[in-house]
mmCIF file of C-alpha atoms in Angstrom:
data_model
loop_
_atom_site.group_PDB
_atom_site.id
_atom_site.type_symbol
_atom_site.label_atom_id
_atom_site.label_comp_id
_atom_site.label_asym_id
_atom_site.label_seq_id
_atom_site.Cartn_x
_atom_site.Cartn_y
_atom_site.Cartn_z
ATOM 1 C CA GLY A 114 178.766 -85.524 53.356
ATOM 2 C CA GLY A 115 178.069 -88.019 56.186
ATOM 3 C CA ILE A 116 179.478 -89.415 59.275
ATOM 4 C CA ILE A 117 180.302 -92.922 60.611
ATOM 5 C CA THR A 118 179.788 -93.132 64.622
ATOM 6 C CA GLN A 119 180.924 -95.708 66.583
ATOM 7 C CA THR A 120 179.957 -96.215 70.272
ATOM 8 C CA PRO A 121 181.698 -96.528 72.457
ATOM 9 C CA LYS A 122 185.123 -95.205 71.839
ATOM 10 C CA PHE A 123 186.749 -97.356 74.626
ATOM 11 C CA LEU A 124 184.957 -100.371 75.707
ATOM 12 C CA ILE A 125 186.596 -102.043 79.034
ATOM 13 C CA GLY A 126 185.822 -105.750 79.794
ATOM 14 C CA GLN A 127 186.759 -108.875 81.766
ATOM 15 C CA GLU A 128 188.229 -111.908 80.419
ATOM 16 C CA GLY A 129 185.173 -114.236 79.282
ATOM 17 C CA GLN A 130 182.694 -111.313 79.018
ATOM 18 C CA LYS A 131 180.256 -110.796 76.107
ATOM 19 C CA LEU A 132 181.173 -107.334 74.711
ATOM 20 C CA THR A 133 179.321 -105.315 71.970
ATOM 21 C CA LEU A 134 180.510 -102.738 69.654
ATOM 22 C CA LYS A 135 177.695 -100.499 67.731
ATOM 23 C CA CYS A 136 178.155 -98.577 64.534
ATOM 24 C CA GLN A 137 175.739 -95.995 62.959
ATOM 25 C CA GLN A 138 176.089 -94.292 59.471
ATOM 26 C CA ASN A 139 174.292 -91.305 58.075
ATOM 27 C CA PHE A 140 175.776 -91.769 54.338
ATOM 28 C CA ASN A 141 172.838 -94.324 53.348
ATOM 29 C CA HIS A 142 175.107 -96.708 52.697
ATOM 30 C CA ASP A 143 174.079 -100.302 51.659
ATOM 31 C CA THR A 144 177.281 -101.713 52.595
ATOM 32 C CA MET A 145 178.782 -102.169 56.175
ATOM 33 C CA TYR A 146 181.973 -103.707 57.616
ATOM 34 C CA TRP A 147 183.719 -104.428 60.842
ATOM 35 C CA TYR A 148 187.462 -104.612 60.643
ATOM 36 C CA ARG A 149 189.950 -105.609 63.229
ATOM 37 C CA GLN A 150 193.354 -103.520 63.574
ATOM 38 C CA ASP A 151 196.148 -104.921 65.813
ATOM 39 C CA SER A 152 199.049 -102.576 66.574
ATOM 40 C CA GLY A 153 201.324 -102.724 63.634
ATOM 41 C CA LYS A 154 199.046 -104.959 61.732
ATOM 42 C CA GLY A 155 196.629 -104.502 58.870
ATOM 43 C CA LEU A 156 193.134 -104.421 58.764
ATOM 44 C CA ARG A 157 191.627 -107.966 59.075
ATOM 45 C CA LEU A 158 187.655 -108.219 57.844
ATOM 46 C CA ILE A 159 185.435 -109.884 60.739
ATOM 47 C CA TYR A 160 181.893 -109.308 59.284
ATOM 48 C CA TYR A 161 180.213 -107.509 56.341
ATOM 49 C CA SER A 162 176.776 -107.033 55.346
ATOM 50 C CA ILE A 163 176.088 -106.070 51.790
ATOM 51 C CA THR A 164 172.635 -104.996 52.464
ATOM 52 C CA GLU A 165 170.223 -104.747 55.218
ATOM 53 C CA ASN A 166 169.192 -107.928 56.407
ATOM 54 C CA ASP A 167 172.687 -109.786 55.076
ATOM 55 C CA LEU A 168 175.425 -110.994 56.856
ATOM 56 C CA GLN A 169 178.660 -112.270 55.561
ATOM 57 C CA LYS A 170 181.687 -113.777 57.551
ATOM 58 C CA GLY A 171 184.982 -112.342 57.060
ATOM 59 C CA ASP A 172 188.450 -114.181 57.542
ATOM 60 C CA LEU A 173 188.351 -113.429 61.127
ATOM 61 C CA SER A 174 184.723 -114.260 62.329
ATOM 62 C CA GLU A 175 185.200 -117.016 64.621
ATOM 63 C CA GLY A 176 184.640 -115.574 68.410
ATOM 64 C CA TYR A 177 182.413 -112.739 66.986
ATOM 65 C CA ASP A 178 178.607 -112.090 65.936
ATOM 66 C CA ALA A 179 177.256 -109.305 64.230
ATOM 67 C CA SER A 180 174.033 -107.658 63.727
ATOM 68 C CA ARG A 181 172.659 -105.536 60.860
ATOM 69 C CA GLU A 182 169.473 -104.416 62.846
ATOM 70 C CA LYS A 183 168.737 -101.783 59.956
ATOM 71 C CA LYS A 184 170.547 -99.974 56.981
ATOM 72 C CA SER A 185 172.224 -97.383 59.317
ATOM 73 C CA SER A 186 173.231 -99.664 61.976
ATOM 74 C CA PHE A 187 175.746 -102.523 62.299
ATOM 75 C CA SER A 188 176.709 -104.067 65.722
ATOM 76 C CA LEU A 189 179.660 -106.525 66.523
ATOM 77 C CA THR A 190 179.769 -108.843 69.318
ATOM 78 C CA VAL A 191 182.794 -110.223 71.144
ATOM 79 C CA THR A 192 181.192 -113.162 72.415
ATOM 80 C CA SER A 193 183.863 -114.161 74.935
ATOM 81 C CA ALA A 194 186.353 -111.415 75.488
ATOM 82 C CA GLN A 195 189.941 -112.556 75.340
ATOM 83 C CA LYS A 196 193.112 -110.812 76.435
ATOM 84 C CA ASN A 197 194.631 -111.220 72.966
ATOM 85 C CA GLU A 198 191.877 -109.444 71.487
ATOM 86 C CA MET A 199 192.953 -105.954 72.642
ATOM 87 C CA ALA A 200 192.701 -104.029 69.477
ATOM 88 C CA VAL A 201 190.893 -101.130 67.507
ATOM 89 C CA PHE A 202 187.732 -102.489 65.708
ATOM 90 C CA LEU A 203 186.941 -100.111 62.660
ATOM 91 C CA CYS A 204 183.365 -99.908 61.294
ATOM 92 C CA ALA A 205 183.492 -98.948 57.410
ATOM 93 C CA SER A 206 180.555 -98.455 54.905
ATOM 94 C CA SER A 207 180.409 -97.775 51.136
ATOM 95 C CA ILE A 208 177.555 -97.822 48.401
ATOM 96 C CA MET A 209 176.530 -101.314 47.155
ATOM 97 C CA ILE A 210 178.571 -101.073 43.990
ATOM 98 C CA SER A 211 182.150 -103.148 44.320
ATOM 99 C CA GLY A 212 184.949 -101.435 43.778
ATOM 100 C CA ASN A 213 184.024 -97.948 45.738
ATOM 101 C CA THR A 214 185.386 -96.060 48.698
ATOM 102 C CA LEU A 215 185.256 -97.331 52.083
ATOM 103 C CA TYR A 216 184.556 -94.729 54.774
ATOM 104 C CA PHE A 217 185.736 -95.541 58.106
ATOM 105 C CA GLY A 218 184.688 -94.590 61.485
ATOM 106 C CA GLU A 219 187.032 -93.260 64.186
ATOM 107 C CA GLY A 220 187.378 -96.748 65.589
ATOM 108 C CA SER A 221 186.521 -98.512 69.059
ATOM 109 C CA ARG A 222 189.317 -99.729 71.149
ATOM 110 C CA LEU A 223 188.745 -102.806 73.258
ATOM 111 C CA ILE A 224 190.680 -103.350 76.541
ATOM 112 C CA VAL A 225 190.226 -106.803 78.206
ATOM 113 C CA VAL A 226 191.212 -106.792 81.587
ATOM 114 C CA GLN B 57 196.711 -116.884 54.033
ATOM 115 C CA GLN B 58 198.183 -113.375 53.258
ATOM 116 C CA GLN B 59 196.817 -112.223 49.820
ATOM 117 C CA VAL B 60 198.234 -108.772 49.766
ATOM 118 C CA ARG B 61 201.474 -108.229 50.905
ATOM 119 C CA GLN B 62 203.397 -104.788 51.489
ATOM 120 C CA SER B 63 206.961 -103.825 51.820
ATOM 121 C CA PRO B 64 208.979 -102.349 53.516
ATOM 122 C CA GLN B 65 207.228 -102.365 56.975
ATOM 123 C CA SER B 66 208.468 -98.809 57.395
ATOM 124 C CA LEU B 67 210.467 -96.404 55.403
ATOM 125 C CA THR B 68 212.049 -93.276 56.074
ATOM 126 C CA VAL B 69 212.982 -90.639 53.587
ATOM 127 C CA TRP B 70 214.268 -87.068 53.780
ATOM 128 C CA GLU B 71 211.869 -84.009 52.672
ATOM 129 C CA GLY B 72 211.946 -83.770 49.122
ATOM 130 C CA GLU B 73 212.928 -87.446 48.361
ATOM 131 C CA THR B 74 210.654 -89.932 46.584
ATOM 132 C CA ALA B 75 209.350 -92.758 48.671
ATOM 133 C CA ILE B 76 208.339 -95.776 47.153
ATOM 134 C CA LEU B 77 206.074 -98.200 48.767
ATOM 135 C CA ASN B 78 205.534 -101.712 47.292
ATOM 136 C CA CYS B 79 202.478 -104.061 46.934
ATOM 137 C CA SER B 80 202.201 -107.736 45.803
ATOM 138 C CA TYR B 81 199.031 -109.653 45.596
ATOM 139 C CA GLU B 82 198.164 -113.172 44.596
ATOM 140 C CA ASN B 83 194.789 -113.406 43.529
ATOM 141 C CA SER B 84 194.669 -112.798 39.771
ATOM 142 C CA ALA B 85 191.002 -112.137 40.227
ATOM 143 C CA PHE B 86 191.741 -108.748 42.084
ATOM 144 C CA ASP B 87 190.825 -105.948 39.569
ATOM 145 C CA TYR B 88 190.661 -102.958 42.135
ATOM 146 C CA PHE B 89 193.486 -101.610 44.384
ATOM 147 C CA PRO B 90 192.762 -98.807 46.547
ATOM 148 C CA TRP B 91 195.563 -97.307 48.774
ATOM 149 C CA TYR B 92 194.663 -95.864 52.465
ATOM 150 C CA TRP B 93 196.248 -93.871 54.224
ATOM 151 C CA GLN B 94 196.220 -93.502 57.974
ATOM 152 C CA PHE B 95 197.500 -90.944 60.218
ATOM 153 C CA PRO B 96 198.013 -91.286 63.958
ATOM 154 C CA ARG B 97 195.026 -91.560 65.973
ATOM 155 C CA GLU B 98 192.962 -91.172 62.963
ATOM 156 C CA SER B 99 191.050 -93.748 60.790
ATOM 157 C CA PRO B 100 191.889 -94.872 57.268
ATOM 158 C CA ALA B 101 190.925 -92.809 54.477
ATOM 159 C CA LEU B 102 191.300 -93.328 50.785
ATOM 160 C CA LEU B 103 194.318 -91.840 48.754
ATOM 161 C CA ILE B 104 194.511 -93.001 45.305
ATOM 162 C CA ALA B 105 193.291 -96.116 43.616
ATOM 163 C CA ILE B 106 193.719 -98.030 40.120
ATOM 164 C CA ARG B 107 191.965 -100.373 38.244
ATOM 165 C CA PRO B 108 194.246 -103.163 35.776
ATOM 166 C CA VAL B 109 193.023 -101.340 32.442
ATOM 167 C CA SER B 110 195.855 -98.863 33.253
ATOM 168 C CA ASN B 111 199.365 -99.512 34.142
ATOM 169 C CA LYS B 112 199.530 -95.639 36.110
ATOM 170 C CA LYS B 113 197.437 -93.667 38.108
ATOM 171 C CA GLU B 114 198.911 -90.225 39.207
ATOM 172 C CA ASP B 115 197.190 -87.751 41.532
ATOM 173 C CA GLY B 116 199.759 -84.664 42.281
ATOM 174 C CA ARG B 117 202.621 -86.227 44.189
ATOM 175 C CA PHE B 118 201.110 -89.818 44.362
ATOM 176 C CA THR B 119 201.476 -92.303 41.599
ATOM 177 C CA ILE B 120 200.380 -95.743 41.454
ATOM 178 C CA PHE B 121 202.570 -97.801 39.109
ATOM 179 C CA PHE B 122 200.952 -101.370 38.296
ATOM 180 C CA ASN B 123 202.438 -104.407 36.948
ATOM 181 C CA LYS B 124 199.785 -107.058 36.090
ATOM 182 C CA ARG B 125 201.860 -109.977 34.763
ATOM 183 C CA GLU B 126 203.975 -109.522 38.076
ATOM 184 C CA LYS B 127 200.924 -108.827 40.149
ATOM 185 C CA LYS B 128 202.957 -106.033 41.748
ATOM 186 C CA LEU B 129 202.016 -102.141 42.409
ATOM 187 C CA SER B 130 203.932 -99.517 43.738
ATOM 188 C CA LEU B 131 203.229 -96.136 45.286
ATOM 189 C CA HIS B 132 205.668 -93.379 44.523
ATOM 190 C CA ILE B 133 205.485 -90.113 46.570
ATOM 191 C CA THR B 134 207.513 -87.409 44.826
ATOM 192 C CA ASP B 135 208.674 -84.521 46.813
ATOM 193 C CA SER B 136 207.864 -86.165 49.835
ATOM 194 C CA GLN B 137 206.658 -83.746 52.774
ATOM 195 C CA PRO B 138 206.189 -84.383 56.819
ATOM 196 C CA GLY B 139 202.752 -84.096 56.353
ATOM 197 C CA ASP B 140 203.060 -87.373 54.348
ATOM 198 C CA SER B 141 203.847 -89.399 57.622
ATOM 199 C CA ALA B 142 201.256 -91.959 58.056
ATOM 200 C CA THR B 143 200.650 -95.779 57.288
ATOM 201 C CA TYR B 144 200.056 -96.623 54.023
ATOM 202 C CA PHE B 145 197.804 -99.610 52.916
ATOM 203 C CA CYS B 146 197.282 -100.966 50.089
ATOM 204 C CA ALA B 147 193.890 -103.163 49.511
ATOM 205 C CA ALA B 148 192.507 -105.153 47.027
ATOM 206 C CA THR B 149 189.170 -106.544 45.733
ATOM 207 C CA ASN B 150 187.498 -107.733 42.397
ATOM 208 C CA THR B 151 184.216 -107.009 40.506
ATOM 209 C CA GLY B 152 181.236 -108.671 42.350
ATOM 210 C CA ASN B 153 183.197 -109.037 45.459
ATOM 211 C CA TYR B 154 182.435 -106.928 48.402
ATOM 212 C CA LYS B 155 185.503 -108.026 50.407
ATOM 213 C CA TYR B 156 188.459 -105.859 50.631
ATOM 214 C CA VAL B 157 191.730 -107.405 51.425
ATOM 215 C CA PHE B 158 194.290 -105.113 53.191
ATOM 216 C CA GLY B 159 198.213 -105.782 53.501
ATOM 217 C CA ALA B 160 199.852 -104.874 56.653
ATOM 218 C CA GLY B 161 200.927 -101.560 55.696
ATOM 219 C CA THR B 162 203.933 -99.449 55.322
ATOM 220 C CA ARG B 163 204.670 -96.916 57.937
ATOM 221 C CA LEU B 164 206.366 -93.996 56.333
ATOM 222 C CA LYS B 165 208.200 -91.078 58.014
ATOM 223 C CA VAL B 166 209.423 -88.036 56.370
ATOM 224 C CA ILE B 167 212.331 -86.208 57.906
ATOM 225 C CA ALA B 168 212.463 -82.149 57.582
#
Protein backbone atom coordinates (compact mmCIF):
# COMPACT_ATOMS: atom_id res chain seq x y z
CA GLY A 1 0.00 0.00 0.00
CA GLY A 2 0.92 3.61 -0.18
CA ILE A 3 0.00 6.96 1.19
CA ILE A 4 -0.59 10.49 -0.02
CA THR A 5 0.59 13.20 2.32
CA GLN A 6 -0.68 16.73 1.98
CA THR A 7 0.91 19.65 3.79
CA PRO A 8 -0.14 21.71 5.52
CA LYS A 9 -3.47 20.34 6.76
CA PHE A 10 -4.63 23.90 7.46
CA LEU A 11 -3.31 26.93 5.64
CA ILE A 12 -4.29 30.37 6.87
CA GLY A 13 -3.44 33.32 4.72
CA GLN A 14 -4.39 36.89 4.05
CA GLU A 15 -6.37 38.09 1.09
CA GLY A 16 -4.07 38.69 -1.85
CA GLN A 17 -1.35 36.44 -0.50
CA LYS A 18 0.37 33.75 -2.55
CA LEU A 19 -0.09 30.39 -0.85
CA THR A 20 1.31 26.96 -1.67
CA LEU A 21 0.00 23.49 -0.90
CA LYS A 22 2.20 20.43 -1.22
CA CYS A 23 1.45 16.80 -1.98
CA GLN A 24 3.68 13.75 -1.76
CA GLN A 25 2.79 10.18 -2.77
CA ASN A 26 4.72 6.96 -2.33
CA PHE A 27 2.53 4.78 -4.57
CA ASN A 28 4.99 5.38 -7.41
CA HIS A 29 1.99 6.61 -9.42
CA ASP A 30 2.58 8.54 -12.62
CA THR A 31 -0.54 10.71 -12.57
CA MET A 32 -1.39 13.28 -9.93
CA TYR A 33 -4.32 15.64 -9.46
CA TRP A 34 -5.45 18.66 -7.49
CA TYR A 35 -9.17 18.96 -6.79
CA ARG A 36 -11.06 21.65 -4.93
CA GLN A 37 -14.01 20.68 -2.75
CA ASP A 38 -16.39 23.39 -1.58
CA SER A 39 -18.84 22.65 1.20
CA GLY A 40 -21.82 20.74 -0.16
CA LYS A 41 -20.37 20.63 -3.66
CA GLY A 42 -18.53 18.11 -5.74
CA LEU A 43 -14.89 17.90 -6.62
CA ARG A 44 -13.66 20.28 -9.28
CA LEU A 45 -10.40 19.64 -11.08
CA ILE A 46 -7.82 22.41 -10.86
CA TYR A 47 -4.67 20.88 -12.38
CA TYR A 48 -3.38 17.44 -13.19
CA SER A 49 -0.12 15.93 -14.31
CA ILE A 50 -0.07 12.73 -16.35
CA THR A 51 3.63 12.08 -15.85
CA GLU A 52 6.63 13.83 -14.40
CA ASN A 53 7.26 17.09 -16.29
CA ASP A 54 3.68 17.22 -17.56
CA LEU A 55 1.12 19.81 -16.50
CA GLN A 56 -2.51 20.03 -17.63
CA LYS A 57 -5.17 22.59 -16.74
CA GLY A 58 -8.44 21.43 -15.30
CA ASP A 59 -11.77 23.25 -15.32
CA LEU A 60 -10.85 25.54 -12.43
CA SER A 61 -7.24 26.50 -13.17
CA GLU A 62 -7.63 30.28 -13.26
CA GLY A 63 -6.01 31.80 -10.18
CA TYR A 64 -3.83 28.75 -9.57
CA ASP A 65 -0.41 27.50 -10.63
CA ALA A 66 0.93 23.99 -10.25
CA SER A 67 4.32 22.35 -10.31
CA ARG A 68 5.30 18.71 -10.67
CA GLU A 69 8.73 18.83 -9.12
CA LYS A 70 9.31 15.11 -9.39
CA LYS A 71 7.29 11.95 -9.83
CA SER A 72 6.32 11.76 -6.19
CA SER A 73 5.37 15.39 -5.58
CA PHE A 74 2.85 17.87 -6.94
CA SER A 75 2.41 21.41 -5.60
CA LEU A 76 -0.47 23.83 -6.00
CA THR A 77 -0.12 27.60 -5.61
CA VAL A 78 -2.99 29.97 -5.06
CA THR A 79 -1.61 33.04 -6.80
CA SER A 80 -3.72 35.61 -4.92
CA ALA A 81 -5.91 34.21 -2.18
CA GLN A 82 -9.51 35.40 -2.08
CA LYS A 83 -12.06 34.89 0.68
CA ASN A 84 -14.33 32.95 -1.66
CA GLU A 85 -11.57 30.41 -2.07
CA MET A 86 -11.93 28.92 1.36
CA ALA A 87 -12.31 25.25 0.58
CA VAL A 88 -10.67 21.88 1.00
CA PHE A 89 -8.02 21.05 -1.57
CA LEU A 90 -7.60 17.37 -2.33
CA CYS A 91 -4.57 15.81 -3.95
CA ALA A 92 -4.98 12.46 -5.69
CA SER A 93 -2.87 10.05 -7.69
CA SER A 94 -3.36 7.05 -9.96
CA ILE A 95 -1.35 4.81 -12.24
CA MET A 96 -0.99 6.03 -15.81
CA ILE A 97 -3.85 4.04 -17.27
CA SER A 98 -7.07 5.93 -17.71
CA GLY A 99 -9.98 4.40 -15.87
CA ASN A 100 -7.99 3.53 -12.81
CA THR A 101 -8.65 4.25 -9.17
CA LEU A 102 -7.90 7.66 -7.77
CA TYR A 103 -6.32 7.60 -4.34
CA PHE A 104 -6.88 10.76 -2.34
CA GLY A 105 -4.91 12.51 0.34
CA GLU A 106 -6.59 13.75 3.51
CA GLY A 107 -7.00 17.27 2.20
CA SER A 108 -5.73 20.74 3.02
CA ARG A 109 -8.17 23.36 4.25
CA LEU A 110 -7.52 26.89 3.06
CA ILE A 111 -8.69 29.74 5.28
CA VAL A 112 -8.41 33.29 4.00
CA VAL A 113 -8.69 36.12 6.51
CA GLN B 1 -21.19 23.20 -17.79
CA GLN B 2 -22.07 20.40 -15.42
CA GLN B 3 -21.33 17.17 -17.24
CA VAL B 4 -22.30 14.83 -14.40
CA ARG B 5 -25.46 15.44 -12.39
CA GLN B 6 -26.56 13.65 -9.25
CA SER B 7 -29.89 13.45 -7.50
CA PRO B 8 -31.17 13.74 -4.92
CA GLN B 9 -28.87 16.16 -3.16
CA SER B 10 -29.63 14.42 0.12
CA LEU B 11 -31.45 11.24 1.02
CA THR B 12 -32.59 9.76 4.32
CA VAL B 13 -33.62 6.13 4.63
CA TRP B 14 -34.33 3.76 7.49
CA GLU B 15 -31.98 0.94 8.33
CA GLY B 16 -32.80 -2.06 6.15
CA GLU B 17 -34.33 -0.05 3.31
CA THR B 18 -32.88 0.28 -0.19
CA ALA B 19 -31.30 3.62 -0.98
CA ILE B 20 -31.27 4.69 -4.65
CA LEU B 21 -28.83 7.34 -5.79
CA ASN B 22 -29.09 8.70 -9.31
CA CYS B 23 -26.52 9.99 -11.77
CA SER B 24 -26.78 11.29 -15.33
CA TYR B 25 -24.16 12.49 -17.77
CA GLU B 26 -23.91 14.43 -21.01
CA ASN B 27 -20.76 13.23 -22.73
CA SER B 28 -21.41 10.10 -24.82
CA ALA B 29 -17.69 9.40 -24.88
CA PHE B 30 -17.58 8.62 -21.15
CA ASP B 31 -16.85 4.93 -20.70
CA TYR B 32 -15.87 4.52 -17.07
CA PHE B 33 -18.07 5.46 -14.13
CA PRO B 34 -16.66 5.07 -10.63
CA TRP B 35 -18.61 5.87 -7.49
CA TYR B 36 -16.67 7.28 -4.57
CA TRP B 37 -17.90 7.59 -1.03
CA GLN B 38 -16.73 10.12 1.51
CA PHE B 39 -17.29 9.88 5.24
CA PRO B 40 -17.26 13.05 7.35
CA ARG B 41 -13.76 14.45 7.83
CA GLU B 42 -12.28 11.82 5.52
CA SER B 43 -11.19 11.85 1.91
CA PRO B 44 -13.13 10.16 -0.91
CA ALA B 45 -12.47 6.48 -1.59
CA LEU B 46 -13.51 4.23 -4.45
CA LEU B 47 -16.64 2.21 -3.70
CA ILE B 48 -17.60 0.54 -6.98
CA ALA B 49 -17.22 1.23 -10.70
CA ILE B 50 -18.78 0.19 -14.01
CA ARG B 51 -17.88 0.24 -17.68
CA PRO B 52 -20.71 0.38 -20.30
CA VAL B 53 -19.94 -3.11 -21.58
CA SER B 54 -22.37 -4.27 -18.92
CA ASN B 55 -25.62 -2.86 -17.57
CA LYS B 56 -25.08 -3.95 -14.01
CA LYS B 57 -22.25 -4.24 -11.54
CA GLU B 58 -22.74 -5.78 -8.15
CA ASP B 59 -20.54 -5.81 -5.08
CA GLY B 60 -22.25 -7.10 -1.98
CA ARG B 61 -25.07 -4.73 -1.04
CA PHE B 62 -23.99 -2.17 -3.65
CA THR B 63 -25.23 -2.40 -7.25
CA ILE B 64 -24.81 -0.02 -10.17
CA PHE B 65 -27.49 -0.07 -12.86
CA PHE B 66 -26.45 1.51 -16.15
CA ASN B 67 -28.62 2.76 -19.02
CA LYS B 68 -26.40 3.83 -21.90
CA ARG B 69 -29.23 4.99 -24.13
CA GLU B 70 -30.56 7.40 -21.55
CA LYS B 71 -27.07 8.27 -20.21
CA LYS B 72 -28.16 7.42 -16.71
CA LEU B 73 -26.91 5.24 -13.92
CA SER B 74 -27.97 4.57 -10.40
CA LEU B 75 -26.41 3.15 -7.28
CA HIS B 76 -28.64 0.89 -5.21
CA ILE B 77 -27.70 0.14 -1.63
CA THR B 78 -29.77 -2.71 -0.29
CA ASP B 79 -30.28 -3.38 3.42
CA SER B 80 -28.89 0.07 4.22
CA GLN B 81 -26.88 0.36 7.42
CA PRO B 82 -26.10 3.42 9.56
CA GLY B 83 -22.46 2.88 8.62
CA ASP B 84 -23.38 3.62 4.99
CA SER B 85 -24.11 7.23 5.94
CA ALA B 86 -21.76 9.23 3.74
CA THR B 87 -21.64 11.45 0.68
CA TYR B 88 -21.62 9.50 -2.57
CA PHE B 89 -20.03 10.93 -5.68
CA CYS B 90 -20.65 9.70 -9.20
CA ALA B 91 -17.70 10.33 -11.52
CA ALA B 92 -16.97 9.78 -15.20
CA THR B 93 -14.10 9.65 -17.62
CA ASN B 94 -13.26 8.11 -20.99
CA THR B 95 -10.47 5.94 -22.32
CA GLY B 96 -7.35 7.96 -23.02
CA ASN B 97 -8.51 10.84 -20.89
CA TYR B 98 -7.14 11.29 -17.41
CA LYS B 99 -9.72 13.88 -16.37
CA TYR B 100 -12.38 12.59 -14.02
CA VAL B 101 -15.54 14.66 -13.82
CA PHE B 102 -17.38 14.44 -10.52
CA GLY B 103 -21.01 15.11 -9.71
CA ALA B 104 -21.97 17.31 -6.78
CA GLY B 105 -22.70 14.30 -4.59
CA THR B 106 -25.64 12.79 -2.70
CA ARG B 107 -25.54 12.95 1.06
CA LEU B 108 -27.04 9.73 2.43
CA LYS B 109 -28.21 9.34 5.99
CA VAL B 110 -29.32 5.95 7.27
CA ILE B 111 -31.37 6.05 10.46
CA ALA B 112 -31.29 3.10 12.84
